[in-house]
């Protein structure tokens, strides 16, 4: 195993306060200096000195607009208005997003998707994602696939007149400890693998590897639907079931979190037996694509795929529509259970099959209400985009976080 680089790439050297302010401008900008001072309980002079240093380093820039915050702010935070102050209004601040580019790669069982993004985790105009398939699922085979994707993203950056990528983020369905892949079931890896070091050696770019669900949580927290929310939950449905939580602005961490802890919650006592072979009935595995395909096949009396089921539901086939209503009701039950136990401000649903929930929202609401106390408030939830680009952006978000915060 290659020796780990103990000095990862970083945008600048600075104090923790300097890094936190840079991160907040990245997350909440455009934002006013006075708002930053209030958020961090710092004097206006201290913030001004930090901003001057960040501008000198090319990390942030002034927008030229009035000194007001046009982006999201932390939940419940209300900036105090300035009174009695003289002088010209200061310009709002934003990250100098196009000063750096990053590569995010979502690795699956036989292919990978990569995106080029700027420091705000946005894909440049005219740039699309790249996909490569690989039959060699060994660490070296995956490394070769990632290196090919990184080169394609580098060419995108050059074509767009942007700086070449400075860092790669990898998202993978795996149990990861200290950036090392302990095991990756979808790739049949059962031995520890320092994939980051292998990709770093192959591409010359510093690399960070994260569990794909954690990476998606990081993206939603920093750049996506969860910006400003101190506590929210994320449920993913598709090939598997994922669940994660952000609390106090941080992804909740635990050594067992990547073992699919949300994958066997009871959500339908009359549902099918666990598709993972655990023997119990009606757990959240009934929301996976394979389980739904199996259930629909039994209903129709012939072999049907998940895509067949969705096609028939859209076409109005009675059996498919009924299963769709059950699926969405079950998802609603899971959302309600998550809301009852963790009390998030919002629950997001993502994953490659999340779009199906949007086909029967009322059944989702009914499922939420089934085990929700009648006097409890409604559970805010949102169905997010379900394409692989979003997962790849999640991987990139982890690289950006490391690059800005130095950790």
Coordinates of N, CA and C in Angstrom, one line a residue, residues 102-308:
X102 N -12.3 21.2 -10.0 CA -12.2 19.9 -9.3 C -12.9 18.8 -10.2
X103 N -12.5 17.6 -9.9 CA -13.1 16.4 -10.6 C -13.9 15.6 -9.5
X104 N -15.1 15.3 -9.7 CA -15.9 14.4 -8.9 C -16.2 13.1 -9.6
X105 N -16.0 12.0 -9.0 CA -16.2 10.7 -9.6 C -17.1 9.8 -8.7
X106 N -18.2 9.4 -9.3 CA -19.1 8.4 -8.6 C -18.8 7.0 -9.2
X107 N -18.3 6.1 -8.4 CA -17.9 4.8 -8.8 C -19.0 3.8 -8.5
X108 N -19.4 3.0 -9.5 CA -20.5 2.0 -9.2 C -19.8 0.6 -9.5
X109 N -20.7 -0.4 -9.7 CA -20.2 -1.8 -9.8 C -19.5 -2.0 -11.1
X110 N -19.8 -1.4 -12.2 CA -19.2 -1.7 -13.5 C -18.9 -0.4 -14.3
X111 N -19.2 0.7 -13.8 CA -18.9 2.0 -14.5 C -18.8 3.1 -13.5
X112 N -18.4 4.3 -14.0 CA -18.2 5.4 -13.2 C -18.6 6.7 -13.9
X113 N -19.1 7.7 -13.2 CA -19.5 9.0 -13.8 C -18.6 10.1 -13.2
X114 N -18.1 11.0 -14.0 CA -17.3 12.1 -13.6 C -17.8 13.4 -14.0
X115 N -17.6 14.4 -13.2 CA -18.0 15.8 -13.6 C -16.8 16.7 -13.3
X116 N -16.7 17.8 -14.1 CA -15.8 18.9 -13.8 C -16.6 20.0 -13.2
X117 N -16.2 20.5 -12.0 CA -16.9 21.5 -11.4 C -16.0 22.6 -10.9
X118 N -16.5 23.8 -10.7 CA -15.7 24.9 -10.1 C -15.8 24.9 -8.6
X119 N -15.3 25.9 -7.9 CA -15.2 25.8 -6.5 C -16.5 26.0 -5.8
X120 N -17.6 26.3 -6.5 CA -19.0 26.3 -6.0 C -19.7 25.0 -6.4
X121 N -18.9 24.0 -6.9 CA -19.4 22.7 -7.2 C -20.5 22.8 -8.4
X122 N -20.3 23.7 -9.3 CA -21.2 23.9 -10.4 C -20.4 23.5 -11.7
X123 N -21.1 22.8 -12.6 CA -20.5 22.4 -13.8 C -20.5 23.6 -14.8
X124 N -19.4 23.9 -15.4 CA -19.3 25.0 -16.4 C -20.3 24.8 -17.5
X125 N -20.8 26.0 -18.0 CA -21.7 25.9 -19.1 C -21.1 25.2 -20.3
X126 N -21.9 24.4 -20.9 CA -21.4 23.6 -22.1 C -20.7 22.3 -21.8
X127 N -20.5 22.0 -20.5 CA -19.8 20.8 -20.1 C -20.8 19.8 -19.6
X128 N -20.7 18.6 -20.0 CA -21.5 17.5 -19.5 C -20.7 16.4 -18.8
X129 N -21.4 15.5 -18.1 CA -20.6 14.5 -17.4 C -20.0 13.5 -18.4
X130 N -19.1 12.7 -17.8 CA -18.4 11.6 -18.6 C -18.7 10.3 -17.9
X131 N -18.8 9.2 -18.7 CA -19.1 7.9 -18.1 C -18.1 6.9 -18.8
X132 N -17.5 6.1 -18.0 CA -16.7 5.0 -18.6 C -17.1 3.7 -17.9
X133 N -17.2 2.6 -18.7 CA -17.4 1.3 -18.1 C -16.1 0.5 -18.0
X134 N -16.1 -0.4 -17.0 CA -14.9 -1.2 -16.8 C -15.3 -2.6 -16.4
X135 N -14.6 -3.5 -17.0 CA -14.9 -4.9 -16.7 C -13.9 -5.4 -15.6
X136 N -12.8 -4.7 -15.5 CA -11.8 -5.1 -14.5 C -12.1 -4.3 -13.2
X137 N -12.7 -5.0 -12.3 CA -13.2 -4.3 -11.0 C -12.1 -4.3 -9.9
X138 N -10.9 -4.7 -10.3 CA -9.9 -4.7 -9.3 C -9.5 -3.2 -9.0
X139 N -8.8 -2.9 -7.9 CA -8.4 -1.6 -7.6 C -7.6 -0.9 -8.7
X140 N -6.7 -1.7 -9.4 CA -6.0 -1.1 -10.5 C -6.9 -0.8 -11.7
X141 N -7.9 -1.7 -11.9 CA -8.8 -1.4 -13.0 C -9.6 -0.2 -12.8
X142 N -10.1 0.0 -11.5 CA -10.9 1.2 -11.2 C -10.0 2.4 -11.3
X143 N -8.8 2.3 -10.8 CA -7.9 3.4 -10.9 C -7.7 3.9 -12.4
X144 N -7.5 2.9 -13.3 CA -7.4 3.3 -14.7 C -8.6 4.0 -15.2
X145 N -9.8 3.5 -14.8 CA -11.0 4.2 -15.2 C -11.1 5.6 -14.7
X146 N -10.7 5.8 -13.5 CA -10.8 7.1 -12.9 C -9.8 8.1 -13.6
X147 N -8.6 7.5 -13.9 CA -7.6 8.4 -14.5 C -8.0 8.8 -15.9
X148 N -8.7 7.9 -16.6 CA -9.3 8.3 -17.9 C -10.3 9.4 -17.8
X149 N -11.2 9.3 -16.8 CA -12.2 10.3 -16.6 C -11.6 11.6 -16.2
X150 N -10.5 11.6 -15.3 CA -9.9 12.8 -14.9 C -9.3 13.5 -16.1
X151 N -8.7 12.8 -17.0 CA -8.1 13.4 -18.2 C -9.2 14.0 -19.1
X152 N -10.4 13.4 -19.2 CA -11.4 14.0 -20.0 C -11.9 15.3 -19.3
X153 N -12.0 15.3 -18.0 CA -12.4 16.5 -17.3 C -11.3 17.6 -17.4
X154 N -10.0 17.2 -17.4 CA -9.0 18.2 -17.6 C -9.1 18.8 -19.0
X155 N -9.4 18.1 -20.0 CA -9.6 18.6 -21.4 C -10.8 19.5 -21.4
X156 N -11.9 19.2 -20.6 CA -13.0 20.1 -20.5 C -12.6 21.5 -20.0
X157 N -11.8 21.5 -18.9 CA -11.3 22.7 -18.3 C -10.5 23.6 -19.3
X158 N -9.6 22.9 -20.0 CA -8.8 23.7 -21.0 C -9.7 24.3 -22.1
X159 N -10.7 23.5 -22.5 CA -11.6 23.9 -23.6 C -12.4 25.1 -23.1
X160 N -12.7 25.2 -21.8 CA -13.6 26.3 -21.3 C -12.7 27.4 -20.8
X161 N -11.4 27.4 -21.0 CA -10.6 28.4 -20.5 C -10.5 28.5 -19.0
X162 N -10.6 27.4 -18.3 CA -10.6 27.4 -16.9 C -9.3 26.7 -16.4
X163 N -8.9 26.9 -15.2 CA -7.7 26.3 -14.7 C -7.9 24.7 -14.7
X164 N -6.8 24.0 -14.8 CA -6.9 22.6 -14.8 C -7.2 22.1 -13.4
X165 N -7.9 21.0 -13.2 CA -8.3 20.5 -11.9 C -7.2 20.4 -10.9
X166 N -7.5 20.7 -9.6 CA -6.4 20.7 -8.6 C -6.6 19.5 -7.7
X167 N -7.8 18.8 -7.7 CA -8.1 17.8 -6.8 C -9.2 16.9 -7.3
X168 N -9.2 15.6 -6.9 CA -10.2 14.7 -7.3 C -10.9 14.2 -6.1
X169 N -12.3 14.1 -6.2 CA -13.1 13.5 -5.1 C -13.7 12.2 -5.6
X170 N -13.6 11.1 -4.9 CA -14.2 9.8 -5.2 C -15.3 9.5 -4.3
X171 N -16.4 9.1 -4.9 CA -17.6 8.6 -4.1 C -17.8 7.1 -4.4
X172 N -17.9 6.3 -3.4 CA -18.0 4.9 -3.7 C -18.9 4.2 -2.6
X173 N -19.7 3.3 -2.9 CA -20.5 2.5 -2.0 C -19.6 1.6 -1.2
X174 N -19.0 2.0 -0.1 CA -18.1 1.2 0.6 C -18.0 1.7 2.0
X175 N -17.4 0.8 2.8 CA -17.0 1.1 4.2 C -15.6 1.7 4.2
X176 N -15.5 3.0 4.7 CA -14.2 3.7 4.5 C -13.8 4.2 5.9
X177 N -12.5 4.0 6.2 CA -11.9 4.5 7.4 C -10.7 5.3 7.1
X178 N -10.7 6.5 7.5 CA -9.5 7.4 7.3 C -9.1 7.4 5.8
X179 N -10.1 7.6 4.9 CA -9.8 7.7 3.5 C -9.4 6.4 2.8
X180 N -9.4 5.3 3.6 CA -9.0 4.0 3.0 C -10.3 3.1 2.9
X181 N -10.5 2.5 1.7 CA -11.6 1.6 1.5 C -11.4 0.3 2.2
X182 N -12.2 0.0 3.2 CA -12.0 -1.2 4.0 C -12.6 -2.4 3.2
X183 N -13.8 -2.2 2.6 CA -14.5 -3.1 1.8 C -15.5 -2.4 0.9
X184 N -15.7 -3.0 -0.3 CA -16.6 -2.4 -1.3 C -17.4 -3.5 -1.9
X185 N -18.6 -3.8 -1.3 CA -19.3 -5.0 -1.8 C -19.7 -4.9 -3.3
X186 N -20.0 -3.8 -3.8 CA -20.4 -3.7 -5.2 C -19.3 -3.9 -6.2
X187 N -18.0 -3.9 -5.7 CA -16.9 -4.1 -6.5 C -16.2 -5.5 -6.1
X188 N -16.8 -6.1 -5.1 CA -16.3 -7.4 -4.5 C -14.9 -7.2 -3.9
X189 N -14.6 -6.0 -3.3 CA -13.4 -5.8 -2.6 C -13.6 -6.2 -1.1
X190 N -12.8 -7.1 -0.6 CA -12.9 -7.5 0.7 C -11.6 -7.2 1.5
X191 N -10.6 -6.7 0.9 CA -9.4 -6.3 1.5 C -9.2 -4.8 1.5
X192 N -8.6 -4.2 2.5 CA -8.4 -2.7 2.5 C -7.6 -2.3 1.3
X193 N -8.0 -1.1 0.8 CA -7.4 -0.6 -0.5 C -7.3 1.0 -0.3
X194 N -6.1 1.5 -0.5 CA -5.9 2.9 -0.4 C -6.1 3.5 -1.8
X195 N -7.3 3.5 -2.2 CA -7.7 4.0 -3.6 C -7.2 5.4 -3.8
X196 N -7.3 6.2 -2.8 CA -6.9 7.6 -3.0 C -5.4 7.7 -3.4
X197 N -4.6 6.9 -2.7 CA -3.1 7.0 -3.1 C -2.9 6.5 -4.5
X198 N -3.6 5.4 -4.9 CA -3.5 4.9 -6.2 C -3.9 5.9 -7.3
X199 N -5.0 6.6 -7.1 CA -5.4 7.6 -8.1 C -4.5 8.7 -8.1
X200 N -4.0 9.1 -6.9 CA -3.0 10.2 -6.8 C -1.8 9.9 -7.6
X201 N -1.3 8.7 -7.4 CA -0.1 8.3 -8.1 C -0.3 8.3 -9.7
X202 N -1.5 7.8 -10.0 CA -1.8 7.7 -11.5 C -2.0 9.1 -12.2
X203 N -2.7 10.0 -11.4 CA -3.1 11.3 -12.1 C -2.2 12.5 -11.7
X204 N -1.5 12.3 -10.5 CA -0.7 13.5 -10.0 C -1.5 14.4 -9.3
X205 N -2.8 14.1 -9.0 CA -3.7 15.0 -8.3 C -4.0 14.5 -7.0
X206 N -4.0 15.3 -6.0 CA -4.4 14.9 -4.6 C -5.9 14.4 -4.7
X207 N -6.2 13.3 -4.0 CA -7.5 12.7 -4.1 C -8.0 12.3 -2.7
X208 N -9.3 12.5 -2.5 CA -10.0 12.1 -1.3 C -11.1 11.2 -1.7
X209 N -11.3 10.1 -0.9 CA -12.3 9.1 -1.1 C -13.3 9.1 0.1
X210 N -14.6 9.1 -0.3 CA -15.6 9.1 0.7 C -16.7 8.1 0.3
X211 N -17.4 7.6 1.3 CA -18.6 6.9 1.1 C -19.6 7.7 0.3
X212 N -20.2 7.1 -0.8 CA -21.0 7.9 -1.7 C -22.2 8.7 -1.0
X213 N -22.8 8.0 0.0 CA -23.9 8.7 0.7 C -23.4 9.9 1.5
X214 N -22.3 9.7 2.2 CA -21.7 10.8 2.9 C -21.4 12.0 2.0
X215 N -20.9 11.6 0.8 CA -20.5 12.6 -0.2 C -21.7 13.4 -0.7
X216 N -22.8 12.7 -0.9 CA -24.0 13.3 -1.3 C -24.6 14.2 -0.2
X217 N -24.5 13.8 1.0 CA -24.9 14.6 2.1 C -24.1 15.9 2.2
X218 N -22.8 15.8 1.9 CA -21.9 16.9 2.0 C -22.3 17.9 0.9
X219 N -22.6 17.4 -0.3 CA -23.0 18.3 -1.4 C -24.3 19.0 -1.1
X220 N -25.3 18.3 -0.6 CA -26.6 19.0 -0.2 C -26.4 20.0 0.9
X221 N -25.5 19.7 1.8 CA -25.2 20.6 2.9 C -24.5 21.9 2.5
X222 N -23.5 21.7 1.6 CA -22.7 22.9 1.2 C -23.2 23.6 0.0
X223 N -23.8 22.9 -0.9 CA -24.1 23.5 -2.2 C -25.5 23.2 -2.7
X224 N -26.2 22.3 -2.1 CA -27.5 21.8 -2.7 C -28.7 22.3 -1.9
X225 N -29.7 21.4 -1.7 CA -31.0 21.7 -1.2 C -30.9 21.9 0.3
X226 N -29.8 21.5 1.0 CA -29.8 21.6 2.5 C -29.0 22.8 3.0
X227 N -28.6 23.7 2.1 CA -27.8 24.9 2.5 C -28.5 25.7 3.5
X228 N -27.9 26.0 4.7 CA -28.5 26.7 5.7 C -29.3 25.9 6.8
X229 N -29.6 24.6 6.5 CA -30.3 23.8 7.4 C -29.3 23.1 8.4
X230 N -29.5 23.4 9.7 CA -28.5 22.7 10.6 C -28.8 21.2 10.8
X231 N -30.0 20.8 10.5 CA -30.3 19.4 10.7 C -31.3 18.9 9.6
X232 N -30.8 18.0 8.8 CA -31.7 17.4 7.8 C -31.3 15.9 7.6
X233 N -32.2 15.2 7.1 CA -32.0 13.7 6.8 C -32.1 13.5 5.3
X234 N -31.4 12.5 4.8 CA -31.4 12.1 3.4 C -31.6 10.6 3.3
X235 N -32.6 10.2 2.5 CA -32.9 8.8 2.2 C -32.7 8.6 0.7
X236 N -31.9 7.6 0.4 CA -31.7 7.3 -1.0 C -32.3 5.9 -1.4
X237 N -32.9 5.9 -2.5 CA -33.5 4.6 -3.0 C -33.1 4.3 -4.4
X238 N -32.8 3.0 -4.7 CA -32.4 2.6 -6.0 C -31.9 1.2 -5.9
X239 N -30.6 1.0 -6.2 CA -30.0 -0.3 -6.1 C -30.0 -0.8 -4.7
X240 N -29.8 0.2 -3.8 CA -29.8 -0.1 -2.3 C -30.6 1.0 -1.6
X241 N -30.6 0.9 -0.3 CA -31.3 1.9 0.6 C -30.2 2.6 1.4
X242 N -30.2 3.9 1.4 CA -29.3 4.7 2.1 C -30.0 5.7 3.1
X243 N -29.3 6.0 4.2 CA -29.9 7.0 5.1 C -28.7 7.7 5.8
X244 N -28.8 9.0 5.8 CA -27.8 9.8 6.5 C -28.4 11.0 7.1
X245 N -27.7 11.6 8.0 CA -28.2 12.8 8.8 C -27.1 13.8 8.9
X246 N -27.5 15.1 8.7 CA -26.6 16.2 9.0 C -27.2 16.9 10.3
X247 N -26.3 17.1 11.3 CA -26.7 17.7 12.6 C -25.7 18.8 12.9
X248 N -26.2 19.9 13.2 CA -25.4 21.1 13.6 C -24.4 21.4 12.5
X249 N -24.8 21.2 11.2 CA -24.0 21.6 10.1 C -22.9 20.5 9.8
X250 N -23.0 19.3 10.4 CA -22.0 18.3 10.1 C -22.7 17.0 9.8
X251 N -22.0 16.2 8.9 CA -22.5 14.9 8.6 C -22.3 14.0 9.9
X252 N -23.4 13.4 10.4 CA -23.2 12.6 11.6 C -22.4 11.4 11.3
X253 N -21.4 11.2 12.1 CA -20.4 10.2 11.9 C -20.5 9.0 12.9
X254 N -20.2 7.8 12.4 CA -20.2 6.6 13.3 C -19.5 5.5 12.5
X255 N -18.7 4.7 13.2 CA -18.0 3.6 12.5 C -18.9 2.7 11.7
X256 N -20.2 2.5 12.1 CA -21.0 1.6 11.4 C -21.9 2.2 10.4
X257 N -21.8 3.5 10.1 CA -22.7 4.2 9.3 C -22.8 3.7 7.9
X258 N -21.8 3.1 7.4 CA -21.8 2.7 6.0 C -22.2 1.2 5.8
X259 N -22.7 0.6 6.9 CA -23.2 -0.8 6.8 C -24.7 -0.9 6.5
X260 N -25.3 0.2 6.0 CA -26.7 0.2 5.6 C -27.6 0.1 6.8
X261 N -27.4 0.9 7.8 CA -28.2 0.8 9.0 C -29.7 1.1 8.8
X262 N -30.0 1.9 7.8 CA -31.4 2.2 7.5 C -32.0 1.2 6.6
X263 N -31.3 0.2 6.2 CA -31.8 -0.7 5.1 C -32.8 -1.8 5.5
X264 N -33.0 -1.9 6.9 CA -33.9 -3.0 7.3 C -35.0 -2.5 8.3
X265 N -35.3 -1.3 8.2 CA -36.4 -0.8 9.0 C -37.7 -1.4 8.6
X266 N -38.6 -1.8 9.5 CA -39.9 -2.3 9.1 C -40.8 -1.2 8.7
X267 N -41.2 -1.2 7.4 CA -42.1 -0.2 6.9 C -43.4 -0.7 6.4
X268 N -43.5 -2.1 6.2 CA -44.8 -2.7 5.8 C -44.9 -4.1 6.3
X269 N -45.6 -4.3 7.4 CA -45.7 -5.7 7.9 C -46.2 -6.7 6.9
X270 N -47.0 -6.3 5.9 CA -47.5 -7.2 4.9 C -46.7 -7.2 3.6
X271 N -45.5 -6.5 3.7 CA -44.7 -6.4 2.5 C -44.0 -7.7 2.1
X272 N -43.2 -7.7 1.1 CA -42.5 -8.9 0.6 C -41.3 -9.2 1.6
X273 N -40.9 -10.4 1.5 CA -39.7 -10.8 2.3 C -38.5 -10.1 1.9
X274 N -37.6 -9.8 2.8 CA -36.3 -9.1 2.5 C -35.6 -9.6 1.3
X275 N -35.3 -8.8 0.4 CA -34.7 -9.2 -0.9 C -33.2 -9.6 -0.7
X276 N -32.7 -9.1 0.5 CA -31.3 -9.4 0.8 C -31.1 -10.8 1.4
X277 N -32.2 -11.5 1.6 CA -32.1 -12.8 2.1 C -32.1 -12.9 3.6
X278 N -32.5 -11.9 4.3 CA -32.5 -11.9 5.8 C -33.7 -12.6 6.4
X279 N -34.7 -12.9 5.5 CA -35.8 -13.7 6.0 C -37.0 -12.9 6.5
X280 N -36.8 -11.7 7.0 CA -37.9 -11.0 7.6 C -38.7 -10.3 6.5
X281 N -39.9 -9.8 6.9 CA -40.8 -9.3 5.9 C -41.0 -7.8 6.0
X282 N -41.1 -7.1 4.9 CA -41.6 -5.8 4.9 C -40.6 -4.7 5.3
X283 N -39.3 -5.0 5.3 CA -38.3 -4.0 5.6 C -38.1 -3.0 4.5
X284 N -37.3 -2.0 4.7 CA -37.1 -1.0 3.7 C -36.4 -1.5 2.4
X285 N -35.9 -2.7 2.4 CA -35.4 -3.3 1.2 C -36.4 -3.4 0.1
X286 N -37.7 -3.4 0.5 CA -38.8 -3.5 -0.5 C -38.9 -2.3 -1.4
X287 N -38.1 -1.2 -1.1 CA -38.0 -0.1 -1.9 C -36.9 -0.1 -3.0
X288 N -36.1 -1.2 -2.9 CA -35.0 -1.3 -3.9 C -35.5 -1.7 -5.3
X289 N -34.8 -1.4 -6.3 CA -35.2 -1.7 -7.7 C -35.4 -3.2 -7.9
X290 N -34.5 -4.0 -7.4 CA -34.6 -5.5 -7.5 C -35.8 -6.0 -6.8
X291 N -36.1 -5.6 -5.6 CA -37.3 -6.1 -4.9 C -38.5 -5.7 -5.6
X292 N -38.6 -4.5 -6.1 CA -39.8 -4.0 -6.8 C -40.0 -4.8 -8.1
X293 N -38.9 -5.1 -8.8 CA -39.0 -5.9 -10.0 C -39.5 -7.3 -9.7
X294 N -39.0 -7.9 -8.6 CA -39.5 -9.2 -8.2 C -40.9 -9.2 -7.8
X295 N -41.3 -8.1 -7.1 CA -42.7 -8.1 -6.6 C -43.7 -7.9 -7.8
X296 N -43.3 -7.1 -8.8 CA -44.1 -6.8 -9.9 C -44.1 -8.1 -10.8
X297 N -43.0 -8.8 -10.9 CA -43.0 -10.1 -11.7 C -44.0 -11.1 -11.1
X298 N -44.1 -11.2 -9.8 CA -45.1 -12.1 -9.1 C -46.5 -11.7 -9.4
X299 N -46.7 -10.3 -9.4 CA -48.1 -9.8 -9.6 C -48.5 -10.2 -11.1
X300 N -47.6 -10.0 -12.0 CA -47.9 -10.2 -13.4 C -47.7 -11.6 -13.9
X301 N -47.1 -12.5 -13.1 CA -47.0 -13.9 -13.5 C -45.9 -14.1 -14.6
X302 N -45.0 -13.2 -14.8 CA -43.9 -13.3 -15.7 C -42.8 -12.4 -15.3
X303 N -41.6 -12.7 -15.8 CA -40.4 -11.9 -15.4 C -40.5 -10.5 -15.9
X304 N -40.4 -9.5 -15.0 CA -40.5 -8.1 -15.3 C -39.3 -7.4 -14.7
X305 N -38.8 -6.4 -15.4 CA -37.7 -5.6 -14.8 C -38.3 -4.4 -14.1
X306 N -37.4 -3.7 -13.4 CA -37.8 -2.4 -12.7 C -38.3 -1.4 -13.8
X307 N -37.6 -1.3 -14.9 CA -37.9 -0.4 -15.9 C -39.3 -0.8 -16.5
X308 N -39.6 -2.1 -16.6 CA -40.9 -2.5 -17.1 C -42.0 -2.0 -16.1

